[in-house]
């Protein structure tokens, strides 16, 4: 059963019904963003999913981004399963586009209550001495600048509304630890945690919480590519690489999109109302600081 035909998860937080959630980087089928969108839709949120829609050269090839067609299918599947979801194209590097998508969300649904910054590049992997400046800038741009721009404009809308809000940044285990050949990715995700902490301090007086979620490896489409890359780097088969991964995770398995989505729903719920400025590990015990 695929996400296009499967039912939505069971709701747990009735207070989320009717909340408006904007999720970036949610266009890839089977990705973290799609999982988060399905979970928030199941909770009764009105969901706006976004992704870049079209490939952008060597740094953003079409097979690594969420296409317009994928987004449309995801939104249609969520709607068919009983949720409320629309899709919008968004390049998070372009401030004018970010501002416009926030404005369109507010116009369509009457406000914005939740921002999930999930857009990211995790496929430009090279050693520091081999990485090009263009590749470095692409990773830092999407992962950190994009999170900043979306936070800026969503927070402005939330402040104007005067009803608080939730900002959830999808960071990574790489926001806590270094990973060979992931210098740009690690730097960007460490930066996302810093942005989260400052956002929590500055926005708290408006009733807006800001938190980061730090998943360990999740075998989405991107995760499968990472498995192959890092297995090759270590001279292992993918099967042996995954076996070693499971062996070092206390709970004995890699992460699932639903694990991150569940953490996101909690942080957006009333149960998460007093949690802000945190970088929450969702790693099966692999990351403990």
Coordinates of C-alpha atoms in Angstrom, one line a residue:
X1 CA 0.0 0.0 0.0
X2 CA 1.5 3.4 -1.0
X3 CA 0.9 6.8 0.6
X4 CA -1.3 7.6 -2.4
X5 CA -3.8 4.8 -1.3
X6 CA -3.2 4.4 2.4
X7 CA -5.4 6.0 5.1
X8 CA -4.1 8.8 7.2
X9 CA -2.7 8.1 10.7
X10 CA -5.0 8.1 13.7
X11 CA -5.4 11.6 15.2
X12 CA -4.3 12.2 18.8
X13 CA -4.5 16.0 19.3
X14 CA -8.0 17.3 18.8
X15 CA -6.9 20.9 19.5
X16 CA -5.0 20.8 16.2
X17 CA -8.3 20.6 14.2
X18 CA -8.6 23.6 12.0
X19 CA -5.1 24.9 12.5
X20 CA -3.2 26.0 9.4
X21 CA 0.1 24.4 8.7
X22 CA 2.7 25.4 6.0
X23 CA 5.3 22.7 5.3
X24 CA 8.3 23.3 3.1
X25 CA 10.2 20.5 1.2
X26 CA 7.1 18.3 1.2
X27 CA 7.0 17.4 -2.4
X28 CA 8.9 14.1 -2.4
X29 CA 6.8 10.9 -2.4
X30 CA 7.7 9.0 0.8
X31 CA 9.8 11.8 2.2
X32 CA 9.8 13.4 5.7
X33 CA 7.8 16.3 4.5
X34 CA 5.1 14.1 3.1
X35 CA 5.0 12.1 6.3
X36 CA 4.6 15.3 8.4
X37 CA 1.9 16.6 6.0
X38 CA -0.1 13.4 6.3
X39 CA 0.2 13.4 10.1
X40 CA -0.9 17.0 10.5
X41 CA -3.7 16.5 8.0
X42 CA -4.8 13.5 10.1
X43 CA -4.9 15.8 13.2
X44 CA -7.3 18.0 11.3
X45 CA -4.9 20.7 10.2
X46 CA -5.4 22.6 6.9
X47 CA -2.1 21.8 5.2
X48 CA -0.1 23.7 2.6
X49 CA 2.7 21.6 1.1
X50 CA 5.5 23.3 -0.8
X51 CA 8.5 22.3 -2.8
X52 CA 10.6 23.8 -5.5
X53 CA 8.6 22.1 -8.3
X54 CA 11.2 22.2 -11.1
X55 CA 14.9 21.2 -11.2
X56 CA 17.5 24.0 -10.9
X57 CA 20.7 22.8 -12.5
X58 CA 23.4 20.6 -11.1
X59 CA 22.8 21.5 -7.4
X60 CA 19.0 20.8 -7.6
X61 CA 18.4 18.1 -10.2
X62 CA 14.9 17.0 -11.0
X63 CA 15.4 13.6 -9.4
X64 CA 16.4 15.1 -6.1
X65 CA 13.5 17.6 -5.6
X66 CA 9.8 17.5 -5.2
X67 CA 8.2 18.1 -8.6
X68 CA 4.9 19.9 -9.2
X69 CA 3.4 16.6 -10.3
X70 CA 4.5 14.8 -7.1
X71 CA 3.1 17.7 -5.0
X72 CA -0.2 17.5 -6.8
X73 CA -0.4 13.8 -6.2
X74 CA 0.4 14.1 -2.5
X75 CA -2.2 16.9 -2.0
X76 CA -4.8 14.8 -3.9
X77 CA -4.0 11.7 -1.9
X78 CA -4.3 13.5 1.4
X79 CA -7.6 15.1 0.3
X80 CA -8.9 11.7 -0.9
X81 CA -8.1 10.2 2.5
X82 CA -10.2 12.9 4.2
X83 CA -7.7 15.6 4.9
X84 CA -7.5 19.1 3.6
X85 CA -4.3 19.9 1.6
X86 CA -3.2 22.2 -1.2
X87 CA 0.2 22.4 -2.9
X88 CA 2.2 25.5 -3.9
X89 CA 5.6 25.8 -5.6
X90 CA 8.2 27.6 -3.5
X91 CA 11.9 28.2 -3.9
X92 CA 12.9 29.0 -0.3
X93 CA 16.0 30.9 -1.5
X94 CA 13.8 33.6 -3.0
X95 CA 12.4 35.9 -0.3
X96 CA 9.7 37.3 -2.6
X97 CA 8.4 33.8 -3.2
X98 CA 8.4 33.0 0.6
X99 CA 6.5 36.2 1.4
X100 CA 4.0 35.4 -1.4
X101 CA 3.4 31.9 -0.3
X102 CA 2.8 32.9 3.3
X103 CA 0.4 35.7 2.1
X104 CA -1.5 33.2 -0.1
X105 CA -1.8 30.7 2.8
X106 CA -3.2 33.4 5.0
X107 CA -5.6 34.5 2.3
X108 CA -6.8 31.0 1.5
X109 CA -7.2 29.7 5.1
X110 CA -7.5 32.9 7.2
X111 CA -4.1 32.6 9.0
X112 CA -1.1 30.5 9.6
X113 CA -0.6 28.6 12.9
X114 CA 2.3 26.2 12.1
X115 CA 5.4 26.4 10.0
X116 CA 7.5 23.3 9.4
X117 CA 10.9 24.1 7.8
X118 CA 11.7 20.8 6.1
X119 CA 13.2 21.9 2.8
X120 CA 16.8 20.8 2.6
X121 CA 19.7 19.5 0.5
X122 CA 21.2 16.3 1.8
X123 CA 22.7 14.8 -1.4
X124 CA 25.7 17.1 -2.1
X125 CA 28.3 15.0 -0.2
X126 CA 32.0 15.6 -0.6
X127 CA 35.0 16.0 1.6
X128 CA 35.8 19.6 2.6
X129 CA 38.8 19.7 0.3
X130 CA 36.8 18.5 -2.7
X131 CA 33.6 20.5 -2.3
X132 CA 33.0 23.5 -4.6
X133 CA 31.9 26.8 -3.3
X134 CA 28.7 26.5 -5.4
X135 CA 27.8 23.2 -3.7
X136 CA 28.6 24.7 -0.3
X137 CA 26.4 27.7 -1.0
X138 CA 23.5 25.6 -2.3
X139 CA 23.4 23.5 0.9
X140 CA 23.8 26.4 3.3
X141 CA 21.3 28.4 1.1
X142 CA 18.4 26.0 1.1
X143 CA 19.0 24.5 4.6
X144 CA 19.7 27.6 6.6
X145 CA 18.8 30.7 4.6
X146 CA 15.6 29.0 3.5
X147 CA 14.7 28.3 7.1
X148 CA 15.5 31.9 8.1
X149 CA 13.3 33.4 5.3
X150 CA 10.4 31.1 6.0
X151 CA 10.7 31.8 9.8
X152 CA 10.9 35.5 9.2
X153 CA 7.7 35.8 7.1
X154 CA 5.6 33.2 8.9
X155 CA 6.5 34.8 12.3
X156 CA 5.5 38.2 11.0
X157 CA 2.1 36.8 10.0
X158 CA 1.7 35.0 13.3
X159 CA 2.6 38.1 15.3
X160 CA 0.0 40.1 13.2
X161 CA -2.7 37.5 14.0
X162 CA -2.0 37.7 17.7
X163 CA -2.8 34.1 18.4
X164 CA 0.6 32.5 18.9
X165 CA 2.0 29.8 16.7
X166 CA 4.4 26.9 16.3
X167 CA 7.7 26.8 14.3
X168 CA 9.3 23.4 13.9
X169 CA 12.6 23.1 12.1
X170 CA 13.7 19.7 10.8
X171 CA 17.4 19.6 11.7
X172 CA 19.2 16.3 11.9
X173 CA 21.5 14.1 14.0
X174 CA 24.1 16.1 11.9
X175 CA 23.1 19.1 13.9
X176 CA 24.7 17.4 16.9
X177 CA 27.6 15.4 15.5
X178 CA 30.0 15.6 12.6
X179 CA 29.7 13.3 9.6
X180 CA 32.6 12.7 7.1
X181 CA 31.8 14.2 3.7
X182 CA 28.9 16.2 5.1
X183 CA 30.7 19.4 6.1
X184 CA 28.2 21.7 4.4
X185 CA 25.2 19.7 5.7
X186 CA 26.5 19.5 9.2
X187 CA 27.3 23.2 9.3
X188 CA 23.8 24.1 7.9
X189 CA 22.0 21.9 10.4
X190 CA 24.1 23.2 13.4
X191 CA 23.0 26.6 12.1
X192 CA 19.4 25.6 12.1
X193 CA 19.6 24.7 15.8
X194 CA 21.1 28.2 16.4
X195 CA 18.3 29.8 14.5
X196 CA 15.8 27.8 16.4
X197 CA 17.2 29.0 19.8
X198 CA 17.2 32.6 18.8
X199 CA 13.7 32.3 17.3
X200 CA 12.5 30.9 20.6
X201 CA 13.9 33.8 22.6
X202 CA 12.7 36.5 20.3
X203 CA 9.2 35.1 19.5
X204 CA 8.3 33.8 23.0
X205 CA 6.6 37.1 24.0
X206 CA 4.2 36.6 21.1
X207 CA 3.2 33.1 22.2
X208 CA 5.2 31.5 19.4
X209 CA 7.3 28.4 20.1
X210 CA 10.3 27.4 18.0
X211 CA 11.9 23.9 18.2
X212 CA 14.1 21.7 16.1
X213 CA 13.7 18.0 15.5
X214 CA 17.0 16.0 15.0
X215 CA 16.2 12.7 13.4
X216 CA 18.9 10.1 12.8
X217 CA 19.0 8.3 9.5
X218 CA 15.6 7.8 7.8
X219 CA 15.5 5.7 4.7
X220 CA 13.4 7.8 2.4
X221 CA 14.4 8.2 -1.3
X222 CA 17.1 10.6 -0.1
X223 CA 18.1 8.2 2.7
X224 CA 18.4 5.3 0.2
X225 CA 20.9 7.4 -1.8
X226 CA 22.8 8.2 1.4
X227 CA 23.0 4.5 2.2
X228 CA 24.6 3.8 -1.1
X229 CA 27.0 6.7 -0.9
X230 CA 28.2 6.0 2.7
X231 CA 28.4 2.3 2.1
X232 CA 30.6 2.9 -0.9
X233 CA 32.7 5.4 1.1
X234 CA 33.4 2.7 3.8
X235 CA 33.9 -0.2 1.3
X236 CA 30.8 -2.0 2.5
X237 CA 27.7 -3.4 0.8
X238 CA 24.5 -1.5 1.5
X239 CA 23.3 -4.5 3.5
X240 CA 26.4 -4.5 5.7
X241 CA 26.2 -0.8 6.1
X242 CA 22.6 -0.9 7.3
X243 CA 23.4 -3.8 9.6
X244 CA 26.1 -1.7 11.3
X245 CA 23.7 1.2 11.6
X246 CA 21.1 -0.9 13.3
X247 CA 23.7 -2.4 15.6
X248 CA 24.7 1.1 17.0
X249 CA 21.1 2.3 17.5
X250 CA 19.8 1.1 20.9
X251 CA 16.3 0.5 19.6
X252 CA 17.7 -1.5 16.8
X253 CA 16.2 0.2 13.7
X254 CA 16.6 3.2 11.5
X255 CA 14.1 6.0 11.8
X256 CA 10.8 6.2 9.9
X257 CA 9.1 9.3 8.6
X258 CA 6.3 8.7 11.1
X259 CA 8.7 9.0 14.0
X260 CA 9.6 12.6 13.0
X261 CA 6.0 13.3 12.1
X262 CA 4.8 12.2 15.6
X263 CA 7.4 14.5 17.2
X264 CA 6.2 17.3 15.1
X265 CA 2.6 16.8 16.0
X266 CA 3.5 16.8 19.7
X267 CA 5.4 20.0 19.4
X268 CA 2.4 21.6 17.6
X269 CA -0.1 20.4 20.2
X270 CA -1.1 21.8 23.6
X271 CA 1.1 19.2 25.2
X272 CA 4.1 20.9 23.6
X273 CA 3.0 24.4 24.5
X274 CA 5.8 24.9 27.1
X275 CA 8.5 23.4 25.0
X276 CA 10.6 26.0 23.1
X277 CA 14.2 26.5 22.0
X278 CA 14.8 22.7 22.1
X279 CA 16.7 20.4 19.6
X280 CA 14.8 17.2 20.2
X281 CA 16.5 14.0 19.2
X282 CA 14.4 11.4 17.4
X283 CA 17.1 8.8 16.9
X284 CA 16.2 5.6 18.7
X285 CA 18.9 6.5 21.3
X286 CA 21.7 6.8 18.8
X287 CA 22.2 10.5 19.6
X288 CA 22.0 11.4 23.3
X289 CA 23.1 15.1 23.6

